[in-house]
Coordinates of C-alpha atoms in Angstrom, one line a residue:
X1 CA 0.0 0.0 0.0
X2 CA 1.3 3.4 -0.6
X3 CA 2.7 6.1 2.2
X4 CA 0.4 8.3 0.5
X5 CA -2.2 7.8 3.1
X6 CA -6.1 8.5 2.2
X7 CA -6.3 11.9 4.0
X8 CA -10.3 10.4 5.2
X9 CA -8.1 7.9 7.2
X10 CA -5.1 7.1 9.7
X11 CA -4.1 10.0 11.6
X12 CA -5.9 12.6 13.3
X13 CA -4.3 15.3 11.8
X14 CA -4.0 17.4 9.0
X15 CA -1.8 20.0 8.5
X16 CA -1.6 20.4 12.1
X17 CA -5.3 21.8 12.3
X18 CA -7.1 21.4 15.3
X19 CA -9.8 18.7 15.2
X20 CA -11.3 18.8 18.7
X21 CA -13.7 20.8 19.8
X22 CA -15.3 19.6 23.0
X23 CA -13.9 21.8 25.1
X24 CA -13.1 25.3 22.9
X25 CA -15.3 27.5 20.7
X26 CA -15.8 26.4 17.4
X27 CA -16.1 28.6 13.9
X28 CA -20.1 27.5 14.5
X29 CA -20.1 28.6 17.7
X30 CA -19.0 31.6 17.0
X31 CA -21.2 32.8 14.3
X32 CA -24.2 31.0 15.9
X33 CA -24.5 28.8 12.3
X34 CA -26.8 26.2 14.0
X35 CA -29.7 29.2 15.0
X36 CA -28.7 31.1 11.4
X37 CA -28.7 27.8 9.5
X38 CA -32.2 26.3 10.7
X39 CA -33.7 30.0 10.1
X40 CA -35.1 29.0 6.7
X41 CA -38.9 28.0 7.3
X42 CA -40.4 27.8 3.8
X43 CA -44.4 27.7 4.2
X44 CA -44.5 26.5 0.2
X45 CA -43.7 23.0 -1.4
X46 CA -41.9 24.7 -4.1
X47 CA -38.5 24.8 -4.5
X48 CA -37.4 28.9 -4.9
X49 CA -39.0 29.8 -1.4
X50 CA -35.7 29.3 0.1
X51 CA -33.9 31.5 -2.7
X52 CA -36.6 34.5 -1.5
X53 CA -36.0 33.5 2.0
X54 CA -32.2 33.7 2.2
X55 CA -32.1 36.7 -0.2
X56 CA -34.1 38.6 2.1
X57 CA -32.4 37.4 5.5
X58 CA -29.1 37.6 4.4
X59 CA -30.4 41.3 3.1
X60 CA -31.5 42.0 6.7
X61 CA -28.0 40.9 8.3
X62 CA -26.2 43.6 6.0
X63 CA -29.0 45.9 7.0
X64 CA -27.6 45.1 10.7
X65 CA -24.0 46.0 9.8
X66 CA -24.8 49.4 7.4
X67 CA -26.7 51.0 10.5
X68 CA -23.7 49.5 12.6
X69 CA -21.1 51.6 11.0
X70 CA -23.9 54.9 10.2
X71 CA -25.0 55.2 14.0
X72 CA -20.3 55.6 14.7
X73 CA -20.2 58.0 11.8
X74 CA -22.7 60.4 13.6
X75 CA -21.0 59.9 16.5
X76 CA -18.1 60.7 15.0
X77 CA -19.1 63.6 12.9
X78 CA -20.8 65.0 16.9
X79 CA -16.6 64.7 17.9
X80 CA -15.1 66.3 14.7
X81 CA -13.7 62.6 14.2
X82 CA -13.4 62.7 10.7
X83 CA -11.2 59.9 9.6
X84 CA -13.2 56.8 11.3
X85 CA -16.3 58.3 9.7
X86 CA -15.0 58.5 6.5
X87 CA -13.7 55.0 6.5
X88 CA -17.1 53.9 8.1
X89 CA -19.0 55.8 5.2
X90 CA -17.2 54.4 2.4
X91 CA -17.6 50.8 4.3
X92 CA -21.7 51.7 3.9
X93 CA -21.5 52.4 0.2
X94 CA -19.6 49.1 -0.5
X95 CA -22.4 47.5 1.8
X96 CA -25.0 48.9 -0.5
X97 CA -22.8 47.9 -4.0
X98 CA -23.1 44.3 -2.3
X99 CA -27.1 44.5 -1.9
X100 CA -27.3 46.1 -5.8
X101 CA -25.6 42.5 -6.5
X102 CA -27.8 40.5 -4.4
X103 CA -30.8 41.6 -6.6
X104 CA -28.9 39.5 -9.4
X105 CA -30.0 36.2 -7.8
X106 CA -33.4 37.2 -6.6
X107 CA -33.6 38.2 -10.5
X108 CA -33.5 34.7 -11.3
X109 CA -36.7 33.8 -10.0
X110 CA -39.2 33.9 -13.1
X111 CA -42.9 35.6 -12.5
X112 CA -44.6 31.6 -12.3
X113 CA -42.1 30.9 -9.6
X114 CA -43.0 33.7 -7.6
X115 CA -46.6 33.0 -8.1
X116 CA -45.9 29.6 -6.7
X117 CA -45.2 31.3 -3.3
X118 CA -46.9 34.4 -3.2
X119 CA -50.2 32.9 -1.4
X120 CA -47.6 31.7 1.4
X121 CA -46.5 35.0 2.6
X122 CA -49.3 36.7 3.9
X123 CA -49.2 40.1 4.2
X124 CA -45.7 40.2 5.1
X125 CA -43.6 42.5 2.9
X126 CA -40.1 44.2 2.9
X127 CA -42.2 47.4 3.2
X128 CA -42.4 46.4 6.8
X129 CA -38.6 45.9 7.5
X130 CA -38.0 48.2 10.2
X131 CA -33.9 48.2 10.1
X132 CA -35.0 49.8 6.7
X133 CA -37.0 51.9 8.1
X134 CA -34.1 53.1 10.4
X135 CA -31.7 53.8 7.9
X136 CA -34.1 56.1 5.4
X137 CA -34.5 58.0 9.2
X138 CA -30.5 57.8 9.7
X139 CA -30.0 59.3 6.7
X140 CA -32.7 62.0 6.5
X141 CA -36.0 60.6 4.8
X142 CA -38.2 60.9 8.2
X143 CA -41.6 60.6 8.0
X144 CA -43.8 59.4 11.0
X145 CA -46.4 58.4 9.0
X146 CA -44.4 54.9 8.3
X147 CA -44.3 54.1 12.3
X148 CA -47.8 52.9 12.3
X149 CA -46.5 49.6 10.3
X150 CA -44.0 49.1 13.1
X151 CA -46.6 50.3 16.8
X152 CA -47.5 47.0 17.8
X153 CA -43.6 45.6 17.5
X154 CA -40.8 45.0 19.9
X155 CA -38.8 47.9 17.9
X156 CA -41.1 50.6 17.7
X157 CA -39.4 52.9 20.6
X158 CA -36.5 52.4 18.6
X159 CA -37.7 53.6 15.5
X160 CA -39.5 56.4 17.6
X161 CA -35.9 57.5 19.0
X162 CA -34.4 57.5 15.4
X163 CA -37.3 59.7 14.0
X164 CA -36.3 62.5 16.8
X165 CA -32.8 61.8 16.8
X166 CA -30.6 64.0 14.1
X167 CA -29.8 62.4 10.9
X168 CA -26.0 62.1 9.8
X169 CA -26.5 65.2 7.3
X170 CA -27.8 67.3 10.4
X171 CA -24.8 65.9 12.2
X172 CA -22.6 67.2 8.8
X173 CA -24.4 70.6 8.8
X174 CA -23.5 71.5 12.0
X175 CA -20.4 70.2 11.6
X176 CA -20.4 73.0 9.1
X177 CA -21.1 75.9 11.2
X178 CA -18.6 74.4 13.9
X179 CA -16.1 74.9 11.3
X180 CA -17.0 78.8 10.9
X181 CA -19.6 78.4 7.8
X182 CA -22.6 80.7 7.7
X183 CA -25.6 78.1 8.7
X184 CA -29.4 80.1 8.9
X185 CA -30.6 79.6 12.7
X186 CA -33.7 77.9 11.0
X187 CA -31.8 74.9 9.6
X188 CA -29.3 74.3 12.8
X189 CA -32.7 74.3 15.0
X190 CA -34.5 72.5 12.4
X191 CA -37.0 69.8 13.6
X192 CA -35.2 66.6 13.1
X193 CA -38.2 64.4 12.9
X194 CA -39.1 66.1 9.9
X195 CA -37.7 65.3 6.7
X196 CA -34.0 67.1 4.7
X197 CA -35.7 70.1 3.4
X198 CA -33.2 72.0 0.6
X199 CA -31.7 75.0 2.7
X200 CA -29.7 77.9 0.9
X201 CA -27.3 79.0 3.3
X202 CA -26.6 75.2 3.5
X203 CA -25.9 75.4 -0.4
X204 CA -23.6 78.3 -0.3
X205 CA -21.5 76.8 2.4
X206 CA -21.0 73.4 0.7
X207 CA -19.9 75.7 -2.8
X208 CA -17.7 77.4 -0.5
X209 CA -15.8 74.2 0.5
X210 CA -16.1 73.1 -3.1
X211 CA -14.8 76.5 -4.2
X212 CA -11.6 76.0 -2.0
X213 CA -11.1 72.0 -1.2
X214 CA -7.8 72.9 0.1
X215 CA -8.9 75.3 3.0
X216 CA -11.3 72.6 3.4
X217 CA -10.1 69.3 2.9
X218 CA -11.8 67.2 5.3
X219 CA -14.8 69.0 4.8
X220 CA -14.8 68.2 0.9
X221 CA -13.6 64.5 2.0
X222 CA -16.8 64.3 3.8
X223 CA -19.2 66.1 1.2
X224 CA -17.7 63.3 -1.5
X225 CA -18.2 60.4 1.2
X226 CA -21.8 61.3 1.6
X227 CA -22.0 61.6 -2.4
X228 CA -20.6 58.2 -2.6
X229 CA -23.0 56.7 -0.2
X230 CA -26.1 58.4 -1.4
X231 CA -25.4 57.1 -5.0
X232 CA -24.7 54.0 -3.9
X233 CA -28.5 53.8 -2.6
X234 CA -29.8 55.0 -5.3
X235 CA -28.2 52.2 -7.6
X236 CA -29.7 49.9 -4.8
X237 CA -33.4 51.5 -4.6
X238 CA -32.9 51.2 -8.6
X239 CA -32.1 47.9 -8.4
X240 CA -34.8 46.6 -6.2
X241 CA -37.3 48.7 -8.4
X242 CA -36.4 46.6 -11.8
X243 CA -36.0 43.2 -10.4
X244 CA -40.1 43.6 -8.4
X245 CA -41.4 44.4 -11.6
X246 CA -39.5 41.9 -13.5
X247 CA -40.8 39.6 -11.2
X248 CA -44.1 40.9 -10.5
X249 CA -45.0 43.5 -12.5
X250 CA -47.5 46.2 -11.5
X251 CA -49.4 43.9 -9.3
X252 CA -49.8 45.7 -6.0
X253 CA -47.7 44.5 -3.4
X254 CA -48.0 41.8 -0.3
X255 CA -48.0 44.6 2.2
X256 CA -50.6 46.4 0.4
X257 CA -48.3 49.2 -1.7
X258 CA -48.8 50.2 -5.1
X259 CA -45.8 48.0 -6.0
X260 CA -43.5 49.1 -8.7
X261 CA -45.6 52.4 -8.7
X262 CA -44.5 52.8 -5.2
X263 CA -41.1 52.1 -5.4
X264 CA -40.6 54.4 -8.4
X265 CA -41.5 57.3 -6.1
X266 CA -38.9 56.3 -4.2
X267 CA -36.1 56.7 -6.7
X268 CA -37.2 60.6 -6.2
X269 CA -36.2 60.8 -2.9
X270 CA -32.9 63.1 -2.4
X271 CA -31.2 62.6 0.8
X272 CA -28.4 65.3 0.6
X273 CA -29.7 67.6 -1.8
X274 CA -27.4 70.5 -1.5
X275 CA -24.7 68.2 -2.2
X276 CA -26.1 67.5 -6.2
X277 CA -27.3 70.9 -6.4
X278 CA -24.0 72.7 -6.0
X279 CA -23.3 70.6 -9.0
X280 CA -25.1 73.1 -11.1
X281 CA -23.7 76.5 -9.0
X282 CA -20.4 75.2 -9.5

């Protein structure tokens, strides 16, 4: 028989990695695989129900980390910390690039596939995801309207909290007067339950900054970040808008929305939008 030993027998070993695990912590047991893994419930017999399943958990997890890193950056931006919020803000816009491409597989479920499962899912819908909800209020699109979906759940005081609590572009705006910038009164003691309304003296400080990036660098750094990450959620709103109505069509949606009619009036929704206007002053 040869040395070469069959590497599914004799020894113990291989490559001197550890094979016992009975008494230390595991790579399972460290990302909790056995509750993540037996998550997957599908309510169907057909097949694709576990594609729509994971695709949407394994959205939800990402969600988890993006509002991670945004709730640091506004603590960050409250300290004058730039540099961890700018690596924390380009982390969120690579986060988003990764849930453009996740549409990609959801994108190869066909419309009679998706009809095969629809009658399973209630009136559950992404609509009512409410670490979605969070980060449109984290990053300026507040409206309280949207809490009813969430009163009678466990995370309704927190969405409560992140209505009332300053988005990151309030957090950058007064960031902006800190740093000697003409801000109007009216926008520093703006409501910040209410949603980013378009504010002039905002614009001419931003131009100001984009007039003279060297003067103010880290300022400029931080407009572009925000750019970055605002474009990168528009790809992902985009995204999500083609693959439902390649999927669906116009049909109106489980949770009771117009659908793709819905979600198209969602791609007009301008989170910074000082930032693209000064495009044009410039």
């Amino acid at each position: 028989m040869s040395e070469n030993k069959c590497p599914m027998h004799g020894s113990a070993e291989w490559h001197d990695a550890k094979m016992d695990f009975s008494n230390d912590m595991s790579y399972g047991d460290y990302l909790g695989l056995n509750q993540i893994l037996h998550a997957q419930h599908p309510l169907s017999p057909n097949h694709n129900e576990m594609l729509f399943i994971v695709q949407h958990q394994t959205s939800e997890l990402w969600m988890k980390l993006m509002l991670h890193e945004m709730r640091a950056v506004r603590t960050h931006l409250q300290a004058d910390d730039l540099p961890p919020a700018f690596k924390m803000l380009a982390r969120v816009a690579r986060i988003m690039d990764q849930l453009v491409h996740a549409w990609d597989v959801l994108a190869t479920m066909t419309p009679p596939e998706y009809t095969a499962i629809r009658p399973y899912l209630g009136a559950s819908s992404g609509f009512q995801s409410y670490q979605y909800r969070e980060i449109e209020f984290i990053l300026g699109n507040k409206n309280a309207a949207l809490l009813n979906v969430h009163a009678t759940t466990p995370e309704f005081p927190l969405l409560q909290e992140a209505l009332v609590t300053p988005s990151i572009y309030d957090e950058a705006i007064k960031l902006l007067a800190r740093n000697g910038l003409p801000i109007s009164a009216e926008r520093l003691n703006a409501d910040p339950s209410l949603p980013t309304v378009a504010d002039d003296s905002v614009q001419n400080a931003w131009l100001e900054v984009y007039r003279d990036p060297t003067r103010y660098w880290a300022l400029y750094e931080l407009a572009e970040k925000l750019v970055d990450m605002e474009t990168a959620f528009r790809f992902w709103r985009f995204r999500h808008v083609t693959t439902v109505e390649r999927i669906i069509g116009f049909k109106t949606g489980t949770g009771g929305t117009a659908g793709v009619s819905y979600l198209r009036k969602m791609l007009d929704v301008v989170l910074f939008p000082e930032l693209f206007a000064l495009r044009t002053a410039l």
